[in-house]
XYZ file of C-alpha atoms in Angstrom:
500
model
C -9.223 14.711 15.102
C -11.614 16.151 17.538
C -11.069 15.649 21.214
C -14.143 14.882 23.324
C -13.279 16.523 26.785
C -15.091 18.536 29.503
C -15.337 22.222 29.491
C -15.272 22.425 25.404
C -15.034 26.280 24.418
C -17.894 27.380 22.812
C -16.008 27.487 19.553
C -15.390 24.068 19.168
C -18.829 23.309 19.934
C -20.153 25.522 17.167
C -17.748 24.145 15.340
C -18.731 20.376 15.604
C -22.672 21.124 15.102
C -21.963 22.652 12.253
C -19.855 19.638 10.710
C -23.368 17.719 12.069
C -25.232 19.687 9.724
C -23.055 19.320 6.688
C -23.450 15.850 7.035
C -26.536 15.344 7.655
C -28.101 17.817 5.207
C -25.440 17.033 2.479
C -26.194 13.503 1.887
C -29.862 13.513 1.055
C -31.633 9.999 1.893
C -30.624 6.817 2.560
C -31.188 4.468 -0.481
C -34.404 2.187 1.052
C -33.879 -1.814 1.043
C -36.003 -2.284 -2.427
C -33.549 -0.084 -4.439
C -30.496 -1.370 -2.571
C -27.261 -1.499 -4.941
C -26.029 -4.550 -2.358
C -27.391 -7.974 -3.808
C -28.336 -11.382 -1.728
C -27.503 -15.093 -3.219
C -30.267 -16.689 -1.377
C -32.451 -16.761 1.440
C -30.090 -18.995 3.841
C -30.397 -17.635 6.990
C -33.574 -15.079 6.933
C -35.435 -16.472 9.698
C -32.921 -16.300 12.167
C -34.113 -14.532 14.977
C -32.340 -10.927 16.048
C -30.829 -12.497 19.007
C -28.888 -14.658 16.724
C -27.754 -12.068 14.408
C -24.282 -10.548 15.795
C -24.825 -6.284 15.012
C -21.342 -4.598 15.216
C -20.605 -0.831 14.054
C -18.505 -1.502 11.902
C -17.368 -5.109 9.985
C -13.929 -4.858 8.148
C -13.792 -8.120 5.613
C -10.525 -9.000 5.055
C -7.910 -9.218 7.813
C -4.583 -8.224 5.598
C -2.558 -5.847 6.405
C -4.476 -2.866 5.184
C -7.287 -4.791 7.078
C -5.890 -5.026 10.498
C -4.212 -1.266 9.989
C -7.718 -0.239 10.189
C -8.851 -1.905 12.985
C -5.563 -0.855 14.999
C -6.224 2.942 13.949
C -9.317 2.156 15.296
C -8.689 0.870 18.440
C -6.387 3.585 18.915
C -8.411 6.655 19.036
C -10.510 7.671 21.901
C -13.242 8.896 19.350
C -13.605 5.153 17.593
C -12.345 2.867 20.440
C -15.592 2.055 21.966
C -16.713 1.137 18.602
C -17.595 -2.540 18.214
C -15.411 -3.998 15.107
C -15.831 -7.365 13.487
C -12.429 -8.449 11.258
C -14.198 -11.431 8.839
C -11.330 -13.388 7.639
C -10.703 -17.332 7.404
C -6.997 -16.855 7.798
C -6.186 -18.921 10.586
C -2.877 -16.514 11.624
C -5.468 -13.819 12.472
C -6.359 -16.033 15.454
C -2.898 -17.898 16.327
C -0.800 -15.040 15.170
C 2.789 -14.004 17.241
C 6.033 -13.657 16.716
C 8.060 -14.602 14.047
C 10.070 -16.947 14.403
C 13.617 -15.256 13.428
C 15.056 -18.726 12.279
C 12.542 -19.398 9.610
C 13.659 -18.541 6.281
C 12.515 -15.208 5.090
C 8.856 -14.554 3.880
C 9.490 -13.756 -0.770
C 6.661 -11.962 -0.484
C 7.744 -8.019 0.706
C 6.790 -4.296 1.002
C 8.851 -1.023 1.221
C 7.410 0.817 3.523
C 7.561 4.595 3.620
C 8.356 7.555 6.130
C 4.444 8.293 5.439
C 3.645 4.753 6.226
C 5.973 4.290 9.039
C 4.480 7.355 10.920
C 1.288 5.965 10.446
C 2.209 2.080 11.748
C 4.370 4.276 14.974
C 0.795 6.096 15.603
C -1.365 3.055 15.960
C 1.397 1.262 18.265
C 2.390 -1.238 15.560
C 5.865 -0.367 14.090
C 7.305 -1.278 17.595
C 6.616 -5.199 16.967
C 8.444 -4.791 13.508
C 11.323 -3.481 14.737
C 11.729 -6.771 17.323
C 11.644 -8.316 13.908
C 13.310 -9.007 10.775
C 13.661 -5.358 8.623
C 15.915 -3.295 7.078
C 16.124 0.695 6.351
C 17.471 2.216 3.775
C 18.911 5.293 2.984
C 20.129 4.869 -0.584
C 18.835 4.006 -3.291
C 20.232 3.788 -7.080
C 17.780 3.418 -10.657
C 19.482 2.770 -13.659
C 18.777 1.532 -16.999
C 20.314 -1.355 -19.296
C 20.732 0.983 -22.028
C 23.835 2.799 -19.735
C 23.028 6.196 -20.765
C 21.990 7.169 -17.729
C 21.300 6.445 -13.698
C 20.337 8.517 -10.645
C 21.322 8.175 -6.800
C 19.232 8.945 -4.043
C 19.658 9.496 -0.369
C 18.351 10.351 2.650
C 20.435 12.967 3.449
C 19.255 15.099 -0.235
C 15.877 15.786 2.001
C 17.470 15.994 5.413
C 15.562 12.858 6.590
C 17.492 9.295 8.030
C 16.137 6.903 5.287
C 14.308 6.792 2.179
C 12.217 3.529 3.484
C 12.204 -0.047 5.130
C 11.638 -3.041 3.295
C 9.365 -5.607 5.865
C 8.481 -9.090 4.810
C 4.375 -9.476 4.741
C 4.557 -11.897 7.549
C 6.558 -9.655 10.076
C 3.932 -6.923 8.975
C 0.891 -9.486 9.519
C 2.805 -10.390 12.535
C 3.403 -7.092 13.912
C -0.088 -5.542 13.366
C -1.934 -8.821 15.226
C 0.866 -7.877 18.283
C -0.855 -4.493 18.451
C -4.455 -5.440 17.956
C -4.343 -8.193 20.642
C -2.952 -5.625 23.324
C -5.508 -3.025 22.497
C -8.709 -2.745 24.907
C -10.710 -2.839 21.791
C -14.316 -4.113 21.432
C -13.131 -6.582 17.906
C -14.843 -10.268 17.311
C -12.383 -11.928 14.936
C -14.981 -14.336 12.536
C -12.861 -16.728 11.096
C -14.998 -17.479 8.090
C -15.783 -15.724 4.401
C -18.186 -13.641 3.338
C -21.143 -15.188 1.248
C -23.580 -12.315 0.615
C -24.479 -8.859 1.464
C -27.757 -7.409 1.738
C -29.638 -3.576 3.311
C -31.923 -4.283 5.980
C -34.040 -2.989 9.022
C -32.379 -2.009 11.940
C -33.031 -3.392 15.099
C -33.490 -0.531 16.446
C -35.724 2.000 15.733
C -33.820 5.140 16.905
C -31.160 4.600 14.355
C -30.464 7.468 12.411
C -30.531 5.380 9.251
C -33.258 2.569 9.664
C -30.922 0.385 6.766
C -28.178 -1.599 8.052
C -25.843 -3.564 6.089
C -26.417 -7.395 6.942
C -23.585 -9.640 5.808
C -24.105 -13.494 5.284
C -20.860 -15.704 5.924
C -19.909 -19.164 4.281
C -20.331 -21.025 8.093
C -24.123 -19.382 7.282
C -23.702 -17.145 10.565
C -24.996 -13.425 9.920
C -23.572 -10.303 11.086
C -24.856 -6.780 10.755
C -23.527 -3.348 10.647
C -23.490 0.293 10.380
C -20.398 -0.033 7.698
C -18.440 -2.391 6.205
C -15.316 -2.095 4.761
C -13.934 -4.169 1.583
C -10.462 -4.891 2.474
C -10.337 -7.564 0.742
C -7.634 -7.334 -1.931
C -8.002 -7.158 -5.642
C -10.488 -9.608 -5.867
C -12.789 -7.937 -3.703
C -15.799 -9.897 -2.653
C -17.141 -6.578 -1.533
C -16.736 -4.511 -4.749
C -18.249 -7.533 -6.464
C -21.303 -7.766 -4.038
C -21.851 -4.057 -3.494
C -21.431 -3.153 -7.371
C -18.653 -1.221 -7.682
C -17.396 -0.341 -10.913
C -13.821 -0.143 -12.229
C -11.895 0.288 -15.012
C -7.785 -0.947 -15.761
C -6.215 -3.446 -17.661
C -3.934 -6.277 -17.428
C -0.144 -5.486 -17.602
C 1.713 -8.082 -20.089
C 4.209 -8.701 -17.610
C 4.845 -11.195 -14.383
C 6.647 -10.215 -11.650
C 8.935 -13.344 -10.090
C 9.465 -12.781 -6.719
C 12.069 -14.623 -4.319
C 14.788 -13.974 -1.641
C 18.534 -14.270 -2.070
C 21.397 -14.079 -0.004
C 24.625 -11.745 0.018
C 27.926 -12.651 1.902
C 27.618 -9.321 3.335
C 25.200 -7.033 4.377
C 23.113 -4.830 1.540
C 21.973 -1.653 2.891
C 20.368 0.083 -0.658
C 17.495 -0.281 -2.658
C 18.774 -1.098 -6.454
C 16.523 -0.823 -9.437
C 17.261 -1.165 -12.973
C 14.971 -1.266 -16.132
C 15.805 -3.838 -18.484
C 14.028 -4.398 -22.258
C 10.823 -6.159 -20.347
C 10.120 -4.952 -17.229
C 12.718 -3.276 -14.109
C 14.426 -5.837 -11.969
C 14.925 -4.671 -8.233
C 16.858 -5.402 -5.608
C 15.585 -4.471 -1.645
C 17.194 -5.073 1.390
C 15.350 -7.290 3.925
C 18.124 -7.776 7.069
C 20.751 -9.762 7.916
C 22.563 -10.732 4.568
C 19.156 -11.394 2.705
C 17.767 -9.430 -0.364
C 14.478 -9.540 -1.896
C 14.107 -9.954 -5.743
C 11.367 -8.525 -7.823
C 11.915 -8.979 -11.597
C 9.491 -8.114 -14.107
C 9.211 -9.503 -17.396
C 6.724 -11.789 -19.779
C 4.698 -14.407 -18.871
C 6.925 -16.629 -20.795
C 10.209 -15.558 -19.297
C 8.758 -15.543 -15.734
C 7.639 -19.152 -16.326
C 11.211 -19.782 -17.487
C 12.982 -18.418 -14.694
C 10.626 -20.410 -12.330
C 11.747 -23.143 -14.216
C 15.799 -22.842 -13.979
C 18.098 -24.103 -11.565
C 18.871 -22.796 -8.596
C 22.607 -21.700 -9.561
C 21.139 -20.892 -13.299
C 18.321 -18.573 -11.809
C 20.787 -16.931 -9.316
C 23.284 -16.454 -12.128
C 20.648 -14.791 -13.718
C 20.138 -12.577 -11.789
C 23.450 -11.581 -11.021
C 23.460 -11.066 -14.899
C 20.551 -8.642 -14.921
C 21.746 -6.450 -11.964
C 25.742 -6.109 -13.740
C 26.583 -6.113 -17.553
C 23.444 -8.235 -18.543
C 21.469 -6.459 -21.793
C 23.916 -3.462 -22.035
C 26.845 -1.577 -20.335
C 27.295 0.150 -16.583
C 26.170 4.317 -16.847
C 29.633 6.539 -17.862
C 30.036 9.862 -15.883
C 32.085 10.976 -19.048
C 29.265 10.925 -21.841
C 27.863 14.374 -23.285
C 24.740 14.517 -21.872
C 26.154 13.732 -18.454
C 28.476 16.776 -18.844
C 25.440 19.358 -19.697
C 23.383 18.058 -16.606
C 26.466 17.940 -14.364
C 27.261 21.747 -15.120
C 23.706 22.497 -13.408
C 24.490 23.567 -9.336
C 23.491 20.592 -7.063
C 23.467 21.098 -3.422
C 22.181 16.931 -3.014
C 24.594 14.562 -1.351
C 24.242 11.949 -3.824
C 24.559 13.803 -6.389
C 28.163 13.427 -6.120
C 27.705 10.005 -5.912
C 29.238 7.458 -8.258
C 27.356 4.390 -10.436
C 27.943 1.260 -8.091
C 27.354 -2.398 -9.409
C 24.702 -4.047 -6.230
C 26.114 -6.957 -4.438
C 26.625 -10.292 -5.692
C 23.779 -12.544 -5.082
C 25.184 -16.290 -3.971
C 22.292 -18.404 -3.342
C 18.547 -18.378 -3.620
C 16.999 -18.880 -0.028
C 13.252 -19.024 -0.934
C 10.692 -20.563 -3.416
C 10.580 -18.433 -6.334
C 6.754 -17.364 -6.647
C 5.229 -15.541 -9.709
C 2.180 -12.994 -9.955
C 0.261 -11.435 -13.004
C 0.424 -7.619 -12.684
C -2.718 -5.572 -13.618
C -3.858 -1.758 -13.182
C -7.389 -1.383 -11.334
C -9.212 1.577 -10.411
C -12.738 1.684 -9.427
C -14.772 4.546 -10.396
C -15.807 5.364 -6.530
C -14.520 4.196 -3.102
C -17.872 4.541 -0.883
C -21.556 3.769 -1.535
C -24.187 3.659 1.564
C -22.657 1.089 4.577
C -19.584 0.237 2.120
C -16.391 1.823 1.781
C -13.180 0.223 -0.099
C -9.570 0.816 1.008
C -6.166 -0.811 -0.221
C -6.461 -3.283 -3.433
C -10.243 -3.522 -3.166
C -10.171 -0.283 -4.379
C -7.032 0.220 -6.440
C -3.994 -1.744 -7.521
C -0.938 -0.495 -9.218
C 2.089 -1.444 -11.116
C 4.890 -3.076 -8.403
C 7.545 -0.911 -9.546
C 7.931 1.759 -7.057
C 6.697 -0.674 -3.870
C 3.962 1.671 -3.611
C 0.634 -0.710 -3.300
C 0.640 -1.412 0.409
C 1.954 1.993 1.643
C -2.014 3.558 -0.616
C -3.738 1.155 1.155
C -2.113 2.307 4.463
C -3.094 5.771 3.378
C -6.619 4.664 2.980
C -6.710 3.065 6.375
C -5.951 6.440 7.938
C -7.859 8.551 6.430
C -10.773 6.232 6.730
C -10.203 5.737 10.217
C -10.211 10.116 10.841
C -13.270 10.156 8.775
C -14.845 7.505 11.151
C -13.695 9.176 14.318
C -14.994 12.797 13.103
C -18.421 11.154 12.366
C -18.448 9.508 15.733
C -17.366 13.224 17.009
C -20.328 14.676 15.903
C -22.590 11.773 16.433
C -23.662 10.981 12.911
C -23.947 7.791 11.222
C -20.599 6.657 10.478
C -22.560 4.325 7.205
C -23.956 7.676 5.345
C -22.201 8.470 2.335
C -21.828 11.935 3.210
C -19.399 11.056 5.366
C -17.824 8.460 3.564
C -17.598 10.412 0.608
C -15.207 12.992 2.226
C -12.747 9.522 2.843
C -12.904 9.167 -1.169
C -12.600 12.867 -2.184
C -9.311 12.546 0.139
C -7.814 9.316 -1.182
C -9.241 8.762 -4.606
C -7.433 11.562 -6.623
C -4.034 10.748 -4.386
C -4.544 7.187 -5.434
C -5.479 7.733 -9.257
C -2.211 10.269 -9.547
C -0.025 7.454 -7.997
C -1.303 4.953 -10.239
C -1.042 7.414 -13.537
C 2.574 7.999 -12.777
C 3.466 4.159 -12.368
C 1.543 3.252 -15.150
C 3.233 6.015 -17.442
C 6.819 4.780 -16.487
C 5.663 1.304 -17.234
C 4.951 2.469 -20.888
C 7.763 4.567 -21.157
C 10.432 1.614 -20.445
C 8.024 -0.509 -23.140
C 9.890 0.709 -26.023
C 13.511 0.219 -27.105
C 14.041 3.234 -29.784
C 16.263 5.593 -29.871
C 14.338 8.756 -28.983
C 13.177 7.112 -26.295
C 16.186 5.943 -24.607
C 17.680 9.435 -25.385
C 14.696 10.665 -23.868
C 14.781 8.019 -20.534
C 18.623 9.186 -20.162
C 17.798 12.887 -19.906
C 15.027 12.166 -16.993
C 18.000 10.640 -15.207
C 20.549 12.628 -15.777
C 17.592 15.427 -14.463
C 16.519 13.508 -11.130
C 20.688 12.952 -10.732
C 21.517 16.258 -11.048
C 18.828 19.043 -10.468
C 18.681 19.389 -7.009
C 14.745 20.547 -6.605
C 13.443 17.376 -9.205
C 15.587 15.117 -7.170
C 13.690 16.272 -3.551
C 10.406 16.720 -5.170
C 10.355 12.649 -6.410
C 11.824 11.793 -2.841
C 9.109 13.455 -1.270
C 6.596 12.484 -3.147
C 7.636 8.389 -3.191
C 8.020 8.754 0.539
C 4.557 9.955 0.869
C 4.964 13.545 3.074
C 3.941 15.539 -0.387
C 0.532 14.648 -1.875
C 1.502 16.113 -5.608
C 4.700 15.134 -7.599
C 6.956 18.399 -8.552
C 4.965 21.089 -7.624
C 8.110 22.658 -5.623
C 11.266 24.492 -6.630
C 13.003 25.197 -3.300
């Protein structure tokens, strides 16, 4: 990030004109208002008169978490701060948002948050409010599979860091990230409506360096221009729709059922284990709570919805012990062949353990359809797409937030070395080098979940044998086992590319 401070040396200076010139020769033209790709439903509103029309620099729709990570990155560099930021969102916690209550019952609906992600959230000032809140870190975590050939332990200490993660609930994140915006000295206008339409039009001014702004019609049929707007707007992105934005994916055949449960003690590790339709985990979310997410069929996610309380909670109790197929055995042949390779990871030594008992559901059991989206570009002219606008991803590694939080920072660099240089933070230059950061990290992510989704789809033998050597691998081979850390926890870009 470039720092704009008296008495530059000469280097720098040469430095910044000639990321001025890249950008400005690079990107060509602007695309004019008659070819725009961004499409108008109507007329409503034309004739309002420029006084009328709110202009901001940039307009993020969709105040979610990626959403509001944005705007606090924002409002936390010196480069972007002065920036004027609209956050369009009808949620009415964006505007009475605070603490959460610690005595209402926990929020089903989670996210495991990474080391990446958690250095991110600590540099924009937000992290702070979650830990006043209900969390819980891990430094464990243990993946096995029903057929009992095989499981693999992880911990913190393999990689020399404190933990593997922290599981938040959505509102304490919500929560936390509205703390930090509201104590920022941050030029943001919080529109508490939806967006309608979008359209390219003249700029008010004529000394713009692009005379096409981006001018954004809202369902309360106010109208708000801007340099760039961001689709934050989750996976059924008004924006992508609007601005054209093709992608390409497919829907998974599976449901993920999602609740909280309680312990009678403490759990402090993440549990995972694949069963014949879809892996059932187990997360840690404070106090003596756990979070459930269990993926299987539409038909036996509308089942388990369905059952009892003590029936659902047997259930699961079932599926995290002896349910579809026996605990892993340290003594089996292909356990003995791994075990003879030299493993200088802690948990490598560690034993299979059976997760704690589950005694009573404490939250409405909710269920989602899963689906793999990619679009085929993040930025046009004036838009750019971060989290699920742009990409979502199979649940099973708690990854979707945490490359949405990724896109939030990058985007937000991108916008403060624009601002740096004084170029147009809406060209697509610019905005380009936020997709040719995020969009191959993304698609790699996404190709790895989806190819462990396939791999648990089939119940033959080859393949089990073939499921039981990756864990006995990850268990036992100490490089594999700190390359996958790594790379889940975010601080390496590229899975298994090192063997020290």
């Amino acid at each position: 990030m470039y720092r704009v401070i008296g008495g530059k040396i000469n280097f720098e200076v040469s430095r910044l004109q000639g990321l001025r010139r890249f950008y400005c020769n690079v990107g060509g033209p602007e695309v004019s208002a008659s070819n725009s790709y961004i499409h108008s439903n109507g007329n409503k509103g034309e004739n309002k008169s420029e006084s009328e029309i709110q202009q901001y620099d940039v307009a993020i729709v969709g105040g979610g978490m990626v959403g509001m990570a944005l705007a606090c990155s924002l409002a936390s560099s010196a480069l972007t701060r002065k920036l004027s930021v609209a956050i369009i969102d009808d949620n009415p916690a964006l505007t009475s948002g605070g603490w959460i209550n610690k005595e209402e019952p926990p929020d089903p609906r989670v996210s495991t948050i990474t080391p990446a992600s958690i250095s991110f959230l600590e540099s924009i000032g937000a992290w702070k409010y979650v830990e006043q809140q209900r969390h819980a870190y891990f430094d464990k975590m243990q993946v096995w599979d029903y057929t009992g050939l095989g499981y693999t332990r992880y911990n913190a200490r393999d990689v020399n860091k404190e933990v593997l993660g922290c599981v938040v609930e959505n509102k304490v994140l919500q929560s936390s990230l509205s703390l930090c915006i509201q104590e920022k000295d941050f030029r943001k206008t919080v529109l508490p409506s939806r967006l309608a339409s979008m359209a390219l039009q003249s700029s008010m001014s004529s000394n713009k360096m692009d005379s096409q702004l981006a001018k954004l019609e809202l369902a309360d049929g106010s109208n708000v221009v801007a340099k760039l707007v961001v689709g934050a707007d989750g996976g059924r992105s008004r924006v992508r729709e609007l601005a054209g934005f093709r992608s390409s994916g497919r829907k998974y055949p599976q449901n993920a059922v999602i609740c909280t449960v309680e312990h009678s003690l403490p759990n402090y590790c993440a549990w995972q284990r694949f069963l014949p339709a879809g892996p059932i985990a187990l997360l840690p979310i404070g106090e003596n709570f756990s979070n459930i997410v269990w993926t299987m069929s539409p038909k036996e996610a509308s089942d388990c919805k369905a059952m009892t309380e003590d029936d659902f909670v047997k259930a699961v109790n079932h599926a995290l012990d002896y349910g579809f197929g026996p605990h892993p055995q340290s003594t089996s042949s292909i356990d003995k062949i791994f075990s003879s390779f030299k493993s200088d990871s802690v948990s490598s030594n560690e034993s299979f353990e059976v997760p704690p008992k589950a005694i009573k559901l404490a939250t409405e059991r909710m269920v989602f359809p899963l689906s793999l989206v990619h679009t085929d570009t993040y930025a046009k002219t004036r838009v750019a797409l971060i989290g699920d606008a742009a990409h979502t991803v199979h649940p099973l590694a708690g990854q979707g937030v945490n490359l949405g939080f990724g896109d939030a920072s990058v985007l937000s660099k991108v916008i403060s070395e624009g601002t740096a240089v004084g170029i147009d933070i809406g060209q697509l230059s610019l905005l380009r080098k936020y997709e040719a950061e995020r969009k191959p990290a993304n698609f790699m992510m996404a190709t790895i979940l989806d190819g462990v989704q396939k791999a648990y789809s089939f119940d033959l033998g080859p393949f089990n044998a073939l499921r039981a050597a990756a864990f006995h691998g990850a268990q036992y081979i100490s490089p594999l086992k700190k390359n996958i850390i790594l790379y889940a926890s975010g601080e390496q870009k590229l899975p298994f590319f090192s063997w020290s």
